[in-house]
Short mmCIF file of C-alpha atoms in Angstrom, two decimals:
data_model
loop_
_atom_site.label_atom_id
_atom_site.label_comp_id
_atom_site.label_asym_id
_atom_site.label_seq_id
_atom_site.Cartn_x
_atom_site.Cartn_y
_atom_site.Cartn_z
CA UNK J 156 1.71 1.30 -17.06
CA UNK J 157 3.80 2.93 -19.54
CA UNK J 158 2.44 5.92 -18.76
CA UNK J 159 -0.91 4.72 -19.08
CA UNK J 160 -3.49 4.50 -15.90
CA UNK J 161 -4.68 0.99 -15.31
CA UNK J 162 -7.01 -0.74 -12.74
CA UNK J 163 -5.74 -4.44 -11.77
CA UNK J 164 -8.57 -5.90 -10.00
CA UNK J 165 -7.36 -9.36 -9.93
CA UNK J 166 -4.23 -11.68 -11.00
CA UNK J 167 -5.75 -12.39 -14.30
CA UNK J 168 -5.96 -8.02 -15.36
CA UNK J 169 -2.26 -8.24 -13.88
CA UNK J 170 -1.10 -11.12 -15.92
CA UNK J 171 -2.84 -9.50 -19.74
CA UNK J 172 -1.21 -6.23 -18.56
CA UNK J 173 2.05 -8.31 -19.07
CA UNK J 174 3.11 -8.51 -14.81
CA UNK J 175 3.96 -11.46 -13.22
CA UNK J 176 5.29 -12.97 -10.64
CA UNK J 177 7.10 -15.45 -8.46
CA UNK J 178 5.89 -15.59 -4.35
CA UNK J 179 7.66 -16.55 -1.76
CA UNK J 180 5.29 -19.37 -1.30
CA UNK J 181 6.00 -21.30 -4.69
CA UNK J 182 2.27 -22.13 -6.12
CA UNK J 183 3.03 -24.96 -7.97
CA UNK J 184 0.44 -27.99 -8.40
CA UNK J 185 2.35 -30.68 -7.31
CA UNK J 186 0.22 -33.83 -8.69
CA UNK J 187 0.62 -32.14 -12.39
CA UNK J 188 3.75 -32.25 -14.19
CA UNK J 189 5.94 -29.76 -14.71
CA UNK J 190 4.52 -29.27 -18.71
CA UNK J 191 0.98 -28.45 -17.16
CA UNK J 192 2.11 -26.17 -14.76
CA UNK J 193 3.98 -24.10 -17.10
CA UNK J 194 1.00 -23.92 -19.39
CA UNK J 195 -1.79 -24.19 -16.38
CA UNK J 196 -4.42 -21.40 -17.13
CA UNK J 197 -3.60 -20.97 -21.25
CA UNK J 198 -3.25 -24.98 -22.15
CA UNK J 199 -3.20 -25.29 -25.81
CA UNK J 200 -6.68 -26.17 -27.18
CA UNK J 201 -6.76 -29.06 -30.28
CA UNK J 202 -10.35 -28.35 -32.51
CA UNK J 203 -12.24 -31.28 -30.61
CA UNK J 204 -11.48 -28.66 -27.12
CA UNK J 205 -9.14 -31.32 -25.67
CA UNK J 206 -5.82 -30.27 -24.72
CA UNK J 207 -3.15 -30.85 -26.87
CA UNK J 208 -0.26 -32.46 -24.86
CA UNK J 209 2.18 -32.40 -27.71
CA UNK J 210 2.19 -28.69 -28.37
CA UNK J 211 1.97 -28.15 -23.98
CA UNK J 212 5.64 -30.04 -23.94
CA UNK J 213 6.51 -28.03 -26.86
CA UNK J 214 5.27 -24.87 -24.75
CA UNK J 215 7.30 -25.90 -21.57
CA UNK J 216 10.45 -27.55 -22.94
CA UNK J 217 10.95 -23.76 -24.72
CA UNK J 218 9.93 -22.24 -21.35
CA UNK J 219 11.92 -23.87 -19.10
CA UNK J 220 15.16 -24.95 -21.28
CA UNK J 221 16.29 -21.65 -21.09
CA UNK J 222 16.18 -21.62 -17.79
CA UNK J 223 17.48 -24.87 -16.88
CA UNK J 224 17.59 -27.89 -19.59
CA UNK J 225 17.95 -30.64 -17.16
CA UNK J 226 14.57 -30.36 -16.06
CA UNK J 227 11.99 -32.87 -17.13
CA UNK J 228 9.15 -31.60 -18.29
CA UNK J 229 6.97 -34.75 -17.61
CA UNK J 230 8.10 -35.27 -14.25
CA UNK J 231 5.60 -34.42 -11.55
CA UNK J 232 6.08 -30.74 -9.70
CA UNK J 233 6.87 -32.33 -6.28
CA UNK J 234 9.03 -34.27 -7.00
CA UNK J 235 11.79 -31.41 -8.49
CA UNK J 236 14.00 -29.11 -5.44
CA UNK J 237 12.72 -26.35 -4.19
CA UNK J 238 15.58 -24.43 -6.51
CA UNK J 239 13.67 -26.16 -9.23
CA UNK J 240 10.24 -25.25 -8.50
CA UNK J 241 11.39 -21.47 -8.43
CA UNK J 242 12.30 -21.98 -12.06
CA UNK J 243 8.63 -23.66 -13.14
CA UNK J 244 7.17 -20.73 -11.46
CA UNK J 245 9.56 -18.18 -13.41
CA UNK J 246 8.98 -19.95 -16.46
CA UNK J 247 5.55 -20.13 -15.97
CA UNK J 248 5.54 -16.60 -15.83
CA UNK J 249 7.38 -16.47 -19.17
CA UNK J 250 5.16 -18.53 -20.93
CA UNK J 251 1.93 -15.84 -20.49
CA UNK J 252 4.67 -13.19 -21.56
CA UNK J 253 5.34 -10.92 -18.53
CA UNK J 254 7.45 -7.81 -19.14
CA UNK J 255 7.85 -7.36 -15.31
CA UNK J 256 8.09 -9.69 -13.08
CA UNK J 257 7.83 -9.53 -8.86
CA UNK J 258 10.19 -11.61 -7.12
CA UNK J 259 8.44 -11.70 -3.23
CA UNK J 260 11.39 -13.17 -1.17
CA UNK J 261 13.23 -15.40 -3.56
CA UNK J 262 15.86 -16.80 -1.55
CA UNK J 263 14.54 -17.50 1.12
CA UNK J 264 14.44 -21.26 0.52
CA UNK J 265 17.91 -21.30 -1.76
CA UNK J 266 21.37 -22.22 -1.10
CA UNK J 267 23.90 -20.37 -1.52
CA UNK J 268 24.93 -21.92 -5.33
CA UNK J 269 20.93 -21.73 -5.78
CA UNK J 270 20.80 -18.01 -5.04
CA UNK J 271 23.68 -16.87 -7.30
CA UNK J 272 21.78 -19.34 -10.15
CA UNK J 273 18.43 -17.26 -9.77
CA UNK J 274 20.82 -13.89 -9.36
CA UNK J 275 22.49 -14.65 -12.78
CA UNK J 276 19.37 -15.71 -14.52
CA UNK J 277 17.50 -12.05 -12.99
CA UNK J 278 20.33 -10.32 -14.52
CA UNK J 279 19.84 -11.81 -18.27
CA UNK J 280 16.21 -10.98 -18.29
CA UNK J 281 17.06 -7.53 -17.13
CA UNK J 282 19.35 -7.47 -19.70
CA UNK J 283 16.58 -8.58 -22.38
CA UNK J 284 14.29 -5.69 -20.89
CA UNK J 285 12.50 -7.53 -18.21
CA UNK J 286 11.86 -5.15 -15.42
CA UNK J 287 12.37 -6.66 -12.01
CA UNK J 288 10.47 -6.01 -8.97
CA UNK J 289 12.42 -7.51 -6.31
CA UNK J 290 11.45 -7.99 -2.77
CA UNK J 291 13.72 -8.64 0.21
CA UNK J 292 15.12 -8.19 3.76
CA UNK J 293 18.39 -8.96 2.58
CA UNK J 294 19.92 -5.94 2.23
CA UNK J 295 23.07 -7.61 0.77
CA UNK J 296 20.82 -8.80 -2.35
CA UNK J 297 19.49 -5.44 -2.86
CA UNK J 298 22.52 -4.29 -3.03
CA UNK J 299 24.20 -6.15 -5.42
CA UNK J 300 20.91 -6.42 -7.98
CA UNK J 301 19.24 -2.65 -7.47
CA UNK J 302 19.24 0.45 -9.62
CA UNK J 303 16.60 2.11 -7.12
CA UNK J 304 15.74 0.93 -4.05
CA UNK J 305 12.14 2.18 -2.08
CA UNK J 306 12.44 1.40 1.59
CA UNK J 307 8.74 0.26 3.32
CA UNK J 308 7.72 0.39 7.01
CA UNK J 309 4.38 0.33 8.26
CA UNK J 310 3.28 -0.51 4.27
CA UNK J 311 4.49 3.90 3.85
CA UNK J 312 7.06 4.68 1.26
CA UNK J 313 10.04 6.43 3.75
CA UNK J 314 12.70 5.91 1.45
CA UNK J 315 13.72 6.35 -2.78
CA UNK J 316 17.60 5.64 -3.19
CA UNK J 317 20.34 4.73 -5.85
CA UNK J 318 21.52 2.00 -4.91
CA UNK J 319 25.04 2.56 -6.08
CA UNK J 320 25.02 6.00 -3.94
CA UNK J 321 23.81 4.08 -0.80
CA UNK J 322 24.43 1.60 2.33
CA UNK J 323 23.16 -1.09 4.31
CA UNK J 324 23.42 1.62 7.23
CA UNK J 325 21.03 3.51 5.71
CA UNK J 326 18.78 1.15 4.28
CA UNK J 327 18.98 0.07 8.52
CA UNK J 328 17.90 3.72 9.57
CA UNK J 329 15.49 4.45 7.15
CA UNK J 330 13.77 0.45 8.33
CA UNK J 331 13.36 2.10 11.81
CA UNK J 332 12.55 5.61 11.55
CA UNK J 333 12.45 7.74 14.56
CA UNK J 334 12.80 5.88 17.64
CA UNK J 335 9.47 5.87 19.69
CA UNK J 336 9.56 6.34 23.30
CA UNK J 337 8.30 3.58 25.91
CA UNK J 338 6.08 5.19 28.45
CA UNK J 339 7.71 1.71 30.35
CA UNK J 340 10.66 1.42 32.69
CA UNK J 341 13.15 -0.86 31.85
CA UNK J 342 14.06 -3.04 34.59
CA UNK J 343 17.39 -4.07 36.06
CA UNK J 344 17.03 -7.71 35.70
CA UNK J 345 20.42 -10.46 36.71
CA UNK J 346 20.39 -13.73 35.55
CA UNK J 347 23.06 -14.83 38.37
CA UNK J 348 21.60 -16.12 41.56
CA UNK J 349 18.17 -16.95 39.18
CA UNK J 350 17.15 -20.37 38.61
CA UNK J 351 17.15 -21.60 34.81
CA UNK J 352 13.30 -22.96 34.36
CA UNK J 353 13.82 -23.56 30.25
CA UNK J 354 17.21 -24.41 28.44
CA UNK J 355 17.86 -24.98 25.35
CA UNK J 356 20.89 -26.67 23.78
CA UNK J 357 21.38 -27.12 19.73
CA UNK J 358 17.99 -27.01 18.99
CA UNK J 359 17.72 -27.91 15.28
CA UNK J 360 15.13 -28.45 12.74
CA UNK J 361 15.43 -29.12 9.21
CA UNK J 362 14.66 -26.32 7.01
CA UNK J 363 13.46 -24.02 10.32
CA UNK J 364 16.01 -23.40 12.58
CA UNK J 365 19.56 -24.56 13.08
CA UNK J 366 21.50 -24.61 16.78
CA UNK J 367 19.52 -22.28 18.52
CA UNK J 368 20.41 -22.62 22.35
CA UNK J 369 19.79 -20.04 24.86
CA UNK J 370 18.19 -20.09 28.59
CA UNK J 371 15.10 -18.59 30.59
CA UNK J 372 15.59 -18.14 34.21
CA UNK J 373 12.90 -17.34 36.53
CA UNK J 374 10.85 -14.76 36.23
CA UNK J 375 12.08 -13.70 33.04
CA UNK J 376 10.50 -11.95 29.98
CA UNK J 377 13.20 -13.27 27.58
CA UNK J 378 11.92 -11.85 24.35
CA UNK J 379 12.55 -13.45 20.73
CA UNK J 380 13.36 -11.44 17.68
CA UNK J 381 13.08 -11.25 14.31
CA UNK J 382 12.51 -10.73 10.39
CA UNK J 383 9.58 -13.00 8.99
CA UNK J 384 11.32 -15.88 8.47
CA UNK J 385 13.66 -15.69 11.11
CA UNK J 386 12.06 -19.54 12.70
CA UNK J 387 10.57 -18.23 15.53
CA UNK J 388 7.20 -19.34 15.81
CA UNK J 389 8.80 -22.97 14.14
CA UNK J 390 10.89 -23.01 17.55
CA UNK J 391 7.57 -22.14 19.75
CA UNK J 392 5.85 -25.36 18.21
CA UNK J 393 8.65 -27.39 18.68
CA UNK J 394 9.60 -26.70 22.40
CA UNK J 395 4.68 -27.03 22.88
CA UNK J 396 5.24 -30.85 20.97
CA UNK J 397 2.99 -29.90 17.68
CA UNK J 398 7.15 -30.25 15.60
CA UNK J 399 9.36 -32.57 16.85
CA UNK J 400 13.65 -31.25 17.06
CA UNK J 401 15.83 -33.49 14.97
CA UNK J 402 18.06 -32.59 17.63
CA UNK J 403 19.45 -30.74 20.40
CA UNK J 404 18.01 -31.07 24.17
CA UNK J 405 15.60 -29.56 25.93
CA UNK J 406 15.70 -28.92 29.97
CA UNK J 407 12.82 -27.31 32.03
CA UNK J 408 13.36 -26.71 36.17
CA UNK J 409 16.79 -29.48 35.46
CA UNK J 410 14.90 -32.27 33.90
CA UNK J 411 15.70 -33.31 30.77
CA UNK J 412 12.20 -33.15 28.27
CA UNK J 413 11.43 -34.02 24.26
CA UNK J 414 7.69 -33.22 23.91
CA UNK J 415 6.20 -35.62 21.72
CA UNK J 416 2.48 -33.63 22.36
CA UNK J 417 1.51 -31.00 23.56
CA UNK J 418 -0.41 -32.39 26.68
CA UNK J 419 3.68 -33.38 27.61
CA UNK J 420 4.11 -29.88 27.54
CA UNK J 421 0.93 -28.69 29.71
CA UNK J 422 2.28 -31.56 32.36
CA UNK J 423 6.32 -29.94 32.10
CA UNK J 424 4.22 -26.43 33.15
CA UNK J 425 4.86 -25.05 29.68
CA UNK J 426 2.38 -23.33 27.57
CA UNK J 427 1.98 -21.69 24.20
CA UNK J 428 -0.15 -19.15 23.03
CA UNK J 429 -0.73 -18.67 19.78
CA UNK J 430 -0.18 -16.00 16.80
CA UNK J 431 -3.40 -16.76 15.69
CA UNK J 432 -5.49 -15.67 18.80
CA UNK J 433 -9.56 -16.26 17.18
CA UNK J 434 -8.22 -19.39 14.78
CA UNK J 435 -6.22 -20.85 17.16
CA UNK J 436 -6.21 -19.61 20.47
CA UNK J 437 -10.46 -19.31 21.54
CA UNK J 438 -13.34 -21.30 21.57
CA UNK J 439 -15.51 -18.67 19.74
CA UNK J 440 -18.51 -19.89 20.64
CA UNK J 441 -18.12 -20.88 24.46
CA UNK J 442 -17.98 -18.42 27.71
CA UNK J 443 -15.51 -16.99 29.36
CA UNK J 444 -15.62 -19.41 32.17
CA UNK J 445 -15.87 -22.19 29.65
CA UNK J 446 -12.19 -20.99 27.73
CA UNK J 447 -10.79 -20.13 31.02
CA UNK J 448 -10.66 -22.97 32.80
CA UNK J 449 -10.20 -25.60 29.55
CA UNK J 450 -7.20 -27.27 30.60
CA UNK J 451 -8.53 -28.13 34.47
CA UNK J 452 -12.27 -29.37 33.37
CA UNK J 453 -11.49 -32.67 34.28
CA UNK J 454 -10.88 -31.09 38.11
CA UNK J 455 -14.31 -30.00 37.84
CA UNK J 456 -16.19 -33.15 37.62
CA UNK J 457 -18.71 -33.53 39.37
CA UNK J 458 -20.85 -36.97 38.98
CA UNK J 459 -21.73 -36.93 35.62
CA UNK J 460 -21.42 -32.92 35.13
CA UNK J 461 -18.99 -30.32 35.41
CA UNK J 462 -19.01 -28.70 39.08
CA UNK J 463 -19.81 -25.13 37.22
CA UNK J 464 -19.97 -23.02 41.35
CA UNK J 465 -15.95 -24.60 42.04
CA UNK J 466 -15.42 -23.10 38.40
CA UNK J 467 -17.00 -20.31 38.65
CA UNK J 468 -15.04 -18.52 42.28
CA UNK J 469 -11.69 -19.65 40.03
CA UNK J 470 -12.82 -17.86 37.03
CA UNK J 471 -13.90 -14.81 38.59
CA UNK J 472 -10.35 -14.58 41.17
CA UNK J 473 -8.80 -14.03 37.82
CA UNK J 474 -11.07 -11.79 36.81
CA UNK J 475 -10.01 -9.57 38.75
CA UNK J 476 -6.92 -10.53 39.26
CA UNK J 477 -6.09 -9.68 35.02
CA UNK J 478 -9.01 -6.91 34.86
CA UNK J 479 -10.72 -8.79 33.02
CA UNK J 480 -13.79 -6.37 31.58
CA UNK J 481 -16.76 -8.77 31.15
CA UNK J 482 -20.51 -8.47 31.51
CA UNK J 483 -20.30 -11.82 33.33
CA UNK J 484 -18.58 -15.41 33.09
CA UNK J 485 -21.27 -16.52 30.98
CA UNK J 486 -20.13 -13.97 28.72
CA UNK J 487 -18.98 -15.42 24.96
CA UNK J 488 -15.59 -14.63 24.44
CA UNK J 489 -16.00 -13.79 21.13
CA UNK J 490 -17.67 -10.98 22.41
CA UNK J 491 -14.97 -9.63 23.71
CA UNK J 492 -12.11 -7.33 22.36
CA UNK J 493 -8.86 -8.21 21.86
CA UNK J 494 -6.92 -6.99 24.36
CA UNK J 495 -9.68 -8.89 26.89
CA UNK J 496 -9.62 -12.64 25.26
CA UNK J 497 -5.75 -12.51 25.38
CA UNK J 498 -5.38 -12.00 28.78
CA UNK J 499 -8.45 -14.71 29.30
CA UNK J 500 -5.86 -17.06 27.45
CA UNK J 501 -3.62 -15.96 29.81
CA UNK J 502 -5.58 -16.56 33.10
CA UNK J 503 -6.21 -20.15 31.71
CA UNK J 504 -2.82 -20.67 31.63
CA UNK J 505 -2.03 -19.38 34.98
CA UNK J 506 -5.37 -21.47 36.40
CA UNK J 507 -4.07 -24.58 34.94
CA UNK J 508 -0.63 -23.94 36.70
CA UNK J 509 1.29 -23.12 33.98
CA UNK J 510 4.93 -21.72 35.60
CA UNK J 511 6.48 -21.07 32.08
CA UNK J 512 4.62 -19.46 29.22
CA UNK J 513 5.54 -18.45 24.88
CA UNK J 514 3.96 -15.85 23.79
CA UNK J 515 3.82 -15.54 19.83
CA UNK J 516 3.06 -12.05 18.87
CA UNK J 517 1.16 -11.27 21.83
CA UNK J 518 -0.24 -7.82 21.43
CA UNK J 519 -1.25 -8.08 17.77
CA UNK J 520 -4.70 -7.33 16.36
CA UNK J 521 -4.96 -5.25 20.51
CA UNK J 522 -5.56 -1.06 20.44
CA UNK J 523 -2.79 1.04 21.52
CA UNK J 524 -3.97 1.41 24.99
CA UNK J 525 -4.49 -2.90 25.49
CA UNK J 526 -1.35 -3.36 24.06
CA UNK J 527 0.34 -1.46 26.95
CA UNK J 528 -1.94 -3.20 29.57
CA UNK J 529 -0.48 -6.44 28.68
CA UNK J 530 3.11 -5.04 28.97
CA UNK J 531 2.92 -4.08 32.02
CA UNK J 532 0.37 -7.37 32.83
CA UNK J 533 3.32 -9.51 31.41
CA UNK J 534 5.92 -7.91 33.66
CA UNK J 535 4.04 -8.27 37.08
CA UNK J 536 3.10 -11.70 35.81
CA UNK J 537 6.63 -12.33 36.21
CA UNK J 538 7.34 -10.45 38.98
CA UNK J 539 5.38 -13.01 40.99
CA UNK J 540 7.25 -15.93 39.78
CA UNK J 541 6.40 -16.72 35.91
CA UNK J 542 9.01 -17.02 33.33
CA UNK J 543 8.30 -15.67 30.16
CA UNK J 544 9.43 -16.36 26.52
CA UNK J 545 8.11 -13.25 23.99
CA UNK J 546 8.13 -13.61 20.36
CA UNK J 547 7.44 -10.76 18.86
CA UNK J 548 8.16 -8.95 15.31
CA UNK J 549 7.44 -5.72 16.76
CA UNK J 550 11.81 -4.37 17.60
CA UNK J 551 9.65 -2.35 20.16
CA UNK J 552 7.88 -4.38 21.60
CA UNK J 553 10.71 -7.00 22.47
CA UNK J 554 13.17 -3.86 23.55
CA UNK J 555 10.10 -2.28 25.55
CA UNK J 556 9.07 -5.14 27.33
CA UNK J 557 12.09 -8.13 27.61
CA UNK J 558 14.82 -8.41 30.32
CA UNK J 559 16.91 -10.25 27.36
CA UNK J 560 16.41 -10.64 23.67
CA UNK J 561 17.30 -13.68 21.43
CA UNK J 562 17.80 -12.28 18.18
CA UNK J 563 17.01 -14.48 15.53
CA UNK J 564 17.45 -14.36 11.67
CA UNK J 565 16.93 -17.27 9.19
CA UNK J 566 16.92 -19.84 11.68
CA UNK J 567 20.03 -19.13 13.10
CA UNK J 568 19.94 -17.74 17.00
CA UNK J 569 22.70 -14.37 16.20
CA UNK J 570 22.75 -13.27 19.65
CA UNK J 571 20.99 -12.92 23.14
CA UNK J 572 21.25 -9.10 24.21
CA UNK J 573 20.35 -6.58 27.28
CA UNK J 574 17.51 -4.98 25.79
CA UNK J 575 18.02 -1.96 28.65
CA UNK J 576 21.43 -1.54 26.46
CA UNK J 577 19.89 -2.11 22.96
CA UNK J 578 18.24 0.16 20.02
CA UNK J 579 15.52 -1.17 17.15
CA UNK J 580 18.91 -0.36 15.39
CA UNK J 581 20.93 -2.41 17.37
CA UNK J 582 18.90 -5.62 17.17
CA UNK J 583 18.32 -4.77 13.34
CA UNK J 584 21.97 -5.20 13.07
CA UNK J 585 22.84 -7.45 14.62
CA UNK J 586 20.02 -9.93 12.63
CA UNK J 587 21.49 -8.71 9.09
CA UNK J 588 25.08 -9.01 10.31
#
């Protein structure tokens, strides 16, 4: 820092060195006042050791007035708009005398007008000598604001560009990198004469996704691609009944549905396999058999207990079909590899009779060989009549496994393309168009 090597072991260390951050997920304390949030961590104290409220308000007014003098520092942070909360976060950083400010996806929740106001503020901070570290996947913003650009891919620095002498295309090329050849063969999938199984029309949930429409056909893998913040998981949650859309229609096998709870989705033969497998997908302390049979345990009731013999017979069938590697059905699922855990969860819904699977990041945390095996399994399942909505942030995965791809960006559908006619570059260009 300024020519000297420093060790930053905590946020407090960074703060003392004059480094502040305005995070993507704003971390204000909602039930505290604006003044309390701005001075949080450095409250002015009286000789008695109590907080000097008058001084606190003076500091807050001075800090916020340079950004927006319309914000009342006495009101609670929770009543502010997202843009105003962001200004409070910036005022908090400036109060500590930050000379380097990190902005992480700062316009993700802002309107166009609010974003323009932020850009002017950043320009002013720069003129005053503040160094800005601006993180964003919105390439137009990068070109507008940056002097130099560093492109990261898979956690590595893959290029440093002069903002005045580069283009979005050059940035996209660096973001994508060289294309990796898939070991899976693309397949010709024609939607003609195929039965629609899931039809989504104009689905909207305020602040998450807007006017999304697509059709998933019998035996199809329909990929959903997009950068972080595209609204893909939020869409899945709404389809599965975790949340409810504000408007739009959903049809499953020609029947209009409006799932108020996941149980209703399951009853309509739609299942969801979440991104966070360990936290949301498995019951770690239960056995493989219990995890696989969970949605149908009531069907195995016999007297006052469960007919484990009948359950065991069905579980063993799917262990064989999906080539799940277990020492026994009674083995705790937490002791399986990530790939085998995922297979158990897929088998759970096949056993339950689901016809439509929504898979959210199905190969996250799975080794390369297991990933390939999962991909082949998904293809095999669709050839046997299952239909899959595949959500993945890995463009290579979406291209290799899907038949068609829905491209989303910032909550909006940007288009539907055939996987075998697309590349990582073309998907990224469509998302950012």
